[in-house]
């Protein structure tokens, strides 16, 4: 998987099918889940009701282009997040910002 792509399991299956015609949906889904368990991919819920698989497992944010649906990474250091220390009653597992909008022309 390209490090900058965010593909649904179905999109990965379609790409795999082009390369290997006999690959099954179950094989692709099981492999994706195994790669998530091994921290090679990160499962992200960025679109409603769709999990995408992200080859970038380092902390980063996302931009979702509402016109094209394209998801791109925003480097962690490009946004400043403050106030996590105020959340004293939770154990933080993950923090990210999802920016939705459209690209300037
Ligand atoms: Zn990403």
mmCIF file of C-alpha atoms and ligand atoms in Angstrom:
data_model
loop_
_atom_site.group_PDB
_atom_site.id
_atom_site.type_symbol
_atom_site.label_atom_id
_atom_site.label_comp_id
_atom_site.label_asym_id
_atom_site.label_seq_id
_atom_site.Cartn_x
_atom_site.Cartn_y
_atom_site.Cartn_z
ATOM 1 C CA UNK A 1 0.000 0.000 0.000
ATOM 2 C CA UNK A 2 1.175 3.456 -0.856
ATOM 3 C CA UNK A 3 2.022 5.297 2.359
ATOM 4 C CA UNK A 4 -0.204 8.192 1.392
ATOM 5 C CA UNK A 5 -3.320 6.233 0.490
ATOM 6 C CA UNK A 6 -6.252 5.555 2.731
ATOM 7 C CA UNK A 7 -8.098 2.631 1.227
ATOM 8 C CA UNK A 8 -11.176 0.795 2.372
ATOM 9 C CA UNK A 9 -10.967 -2.991 2.608
ATOM 10 C CA UNK A 10 -13.132 -3.190 -0.492
ATOM 11 C CA UNK A 11 -10.782 -0.913 -2.449
ATOM 12 C CA UNK A 12 -7.802 -3.043 -1.392
ATOM 13 C CA UNK A 13 -9.691 -6.157 -2.464
ATOM 14 C CA UNK A 14 -10.392 -4.659 -5.915
ATOM 15 C CA UNK A 15 -6.705 -3.760 -6.353
ATOM 16 C CA UNK A 16 -5.581 -7.206 -5.175
ATOM 17 C CA UNK A 17 -8.049 -8.852 -7.550
ATOM 18 C CA UNK A 18 -6.444 -7.018 -10.500
ATOM 19 C CA UNK A 19 -3.056 -8.488 -9.550
ATOM 20 C CA UNK A 20 -4.196 -11.948 -8.471
ATOM 21 C CA UNK A 21 -7.521 -12.984 -9.949
ATOM 22 C CA UNK A 22 -8.075 -15.892 -7.548
ATOM 23 C CA UNK A 23 -7.628 -13.918 -4.305
ATOM 24 C CA UNK A 24 -10.660 -14.092 -2.044
ATOM 25 C CA UNK A 25 -12.307 -11.250 -0.171
ATOM 26 C CA UNK A 26 -11.775 -13.166 3.096
ATOM 27 C CA UNK A 27 -8.020 -13.429 2.450
ATOM 28 C CA UNK A 28 -7.750 -9.691 1.864
ATOM 29 C CA UNK A 29 -9.849 -8.799 4.912
ATOM 30 C CA UNK A 30 -7.990 -11.261 7.168
ATOM 31 C CA UNK A 31 -4.627 -9.976 5.926
ATOM 32 C CA UNK A 32 -5.607 -6.356 6.553
ATOM 33 C CA UNK A 33 -6.726 -7.224 10.081
ATOM 34 C CA UNK A 34 -3.464 -9.111 10.693
ATOM 35 C CA UNK A 35 -1.437 -6.095 9.481
ATOM 36 C CA UNK A 36 -3.404 -3.865 11.869
ATOM 37 C CA UNK A 37 -2.644 -6.257 14.747
ATOM 38 C CA UNK A 38 1.063 -6.129 13.796
ATOM 39 C CA UNK A 39 0.968 -2.294 13.655
ATOM 40 C CA UNK A 40 1.886 -2.252 9.965
ATOM 41 C CA UNK A 41 -1.416 -0.538 9.171
ATOM 42 C CA UNK A 42 -3.757 1.520 11.266
ATOM 43 C CA UNK A 43 -7.518 1.149 10.922
ATOM 44 C CA UNK A 44 -9.096 4.596 10.871
ATOM 45 C CA UNK A 45 -12.729 5.626 10.880
ATOM 46 C CA UNK A 46 -12.445 8.780 8.801
ATOM 47 C CA UNK A 47 -15.527 8.430 6.667
ATOM 48 C CA UNK A 48 -18.922 7.628 8.064
ATOM 49 C CA UNK A 49 -19.403 3.872 8.334
ATOM 50 C CA UNK A 50 -16.141 3.134 6.486
ATOM 51 C CA UNK A 51 -12.870 1.972 7.971
ATOM 52 C CA UNK A 52 -9.860 2.884 5.842
ATOM 53 C CA UNK A 53 -6.455 1.283 6.223
ATOM 54 C CA UNK A 54 -3.598 3.706 6.673
ATOM 55 C CA UNK A 55 -0.010 2.690 5.945
ATOM 56 C CA UNK A 56 1.173 5.690 7.949
ATOM 57 C CA UNK A 57 1.049 4.470 11.563
ATOM 58 C CA UNK A 58 2.891 7.489 12.956
ATOM 59 C CA UNK A 59 0.869 10.270 14.618
ATOM 60 C CA UNK A 60 -0.646 12.556 12.001
ATOM 61 C CA UNK A 61 -3.853 14.345 11.103
ATOM 62 C CA UNK A 62 -6.114 14.084 8.067
ATOM 63 C CA UNK A 63 -7.696 16.354 5.513
ATOM 64 C CA UNK A 64 -10.827 15.090 3.778
ATOM 65 C CA UNK A 65 -11.661 16.858 0.523
ATOM 66 C CA UNK A 66 -15.446 17.037 0.561
ATOM 67 C CA UNK A 67 -15.597 17.517 -3.207
ATOM 68 C CA UNK A 68 -13.498 14.519 -4.217
ATOM 69 C CA UNK A 69 -13.552 12.344 -1.083
ATOM 70 C CA UNK A 70 -9.753 12.220 -1.164
ATOM 71 C CA UNK A 71 -8.087 11.752 2.227
ATOM 72 C CA UNK A 72 -4.586 13.141 2.662
ATOM 73 C CA UNK A 73 -2.215 13.207 5.595
ATOM 74 C CA UNK A 74 -1.452 16.380 7.496
ATOM 75 C CA UNK A 75 1.926 16.151 9.248
ATOM 76 C CA UNK A 76 1.597 16.047 13.041
ATOM 77 C CA UNK A 77 3.691 19.197 13.487
ATOM 78 C CA UNK A 78 1.481 21.264 11.147
ATOM 79 C CA UNK A 79 -1.265 21.600 13.790
ATOM 80 C CA UNK A 80 -0.881 22.461 17.438
ATOM 81 C CA UNK A 81 -3.097 20.596 19.889
ATOM 82 C CA UNK A 82 -3.207 21.928 23.404
ATOM 83 C CA UNK A 83 -5.084 21.071 26.562
ATOM 84 C CA UNK A 84 -4.677 17.307 26.699
ATOM 85 C CA UNK A 85 -3.445 17.744 30.258
ATOM 86 C CA UNK A 86 -6.914 19.076 31.141
ATOM 87 C CA UNK A 87 -8.449 15.681 30.365
ATOM 88 C CA UNK A 88 -7.508 14.236 33.729
ATOM 89 C CA UNK A 89 -10.286 11.650 33.838
ATOM 90 C CA UNK A 90 -9.392 9.829 30.630
ATOM 91 C CA UNK A 91 -6.510 7.735 29.367
ATOM 92 C CA UNK A 92 -5.750 9.047 25.888
ATOM 93 C CA UNK A 93 -5.064 6.332 23.299
ATOM 94 C CA UNK A 94 -5.080 8.442 20.165
ATOM 95 C CA UNK A 95 -5.435 12.081 19.215
ATOM 96 C CA UNK A 96 -5.931 13.393 15.717
ATOM 97 C CA UNK A 97 -7.629 16.225 13.940
ATOM 98 C CA UNK A 98 -9.808 15.557 10.903
ATOM 99 C CA UNK A 99 -10.029 18.676 8.751
ATOM 100 C CA UNK A 100 -12.893 18.667 6.253
ATOM 101 C CA UNK A 101 -13.232 21.144 3.428
ATOM 102 C CA UNK A 102 -12.163 21.794 -0.112
ATOM 103 C CA UNK A 103 -8.898 22.750 -1.707
ATOM 104 C CA UNK A 104 -8.342 26.346 -2.741
ATOM 105 C CA UNK A 105 -8.089 26.854 -6.486
HETATM 106 ZN ZN1 LIG B 1 -3.198 8.964 7.215
#
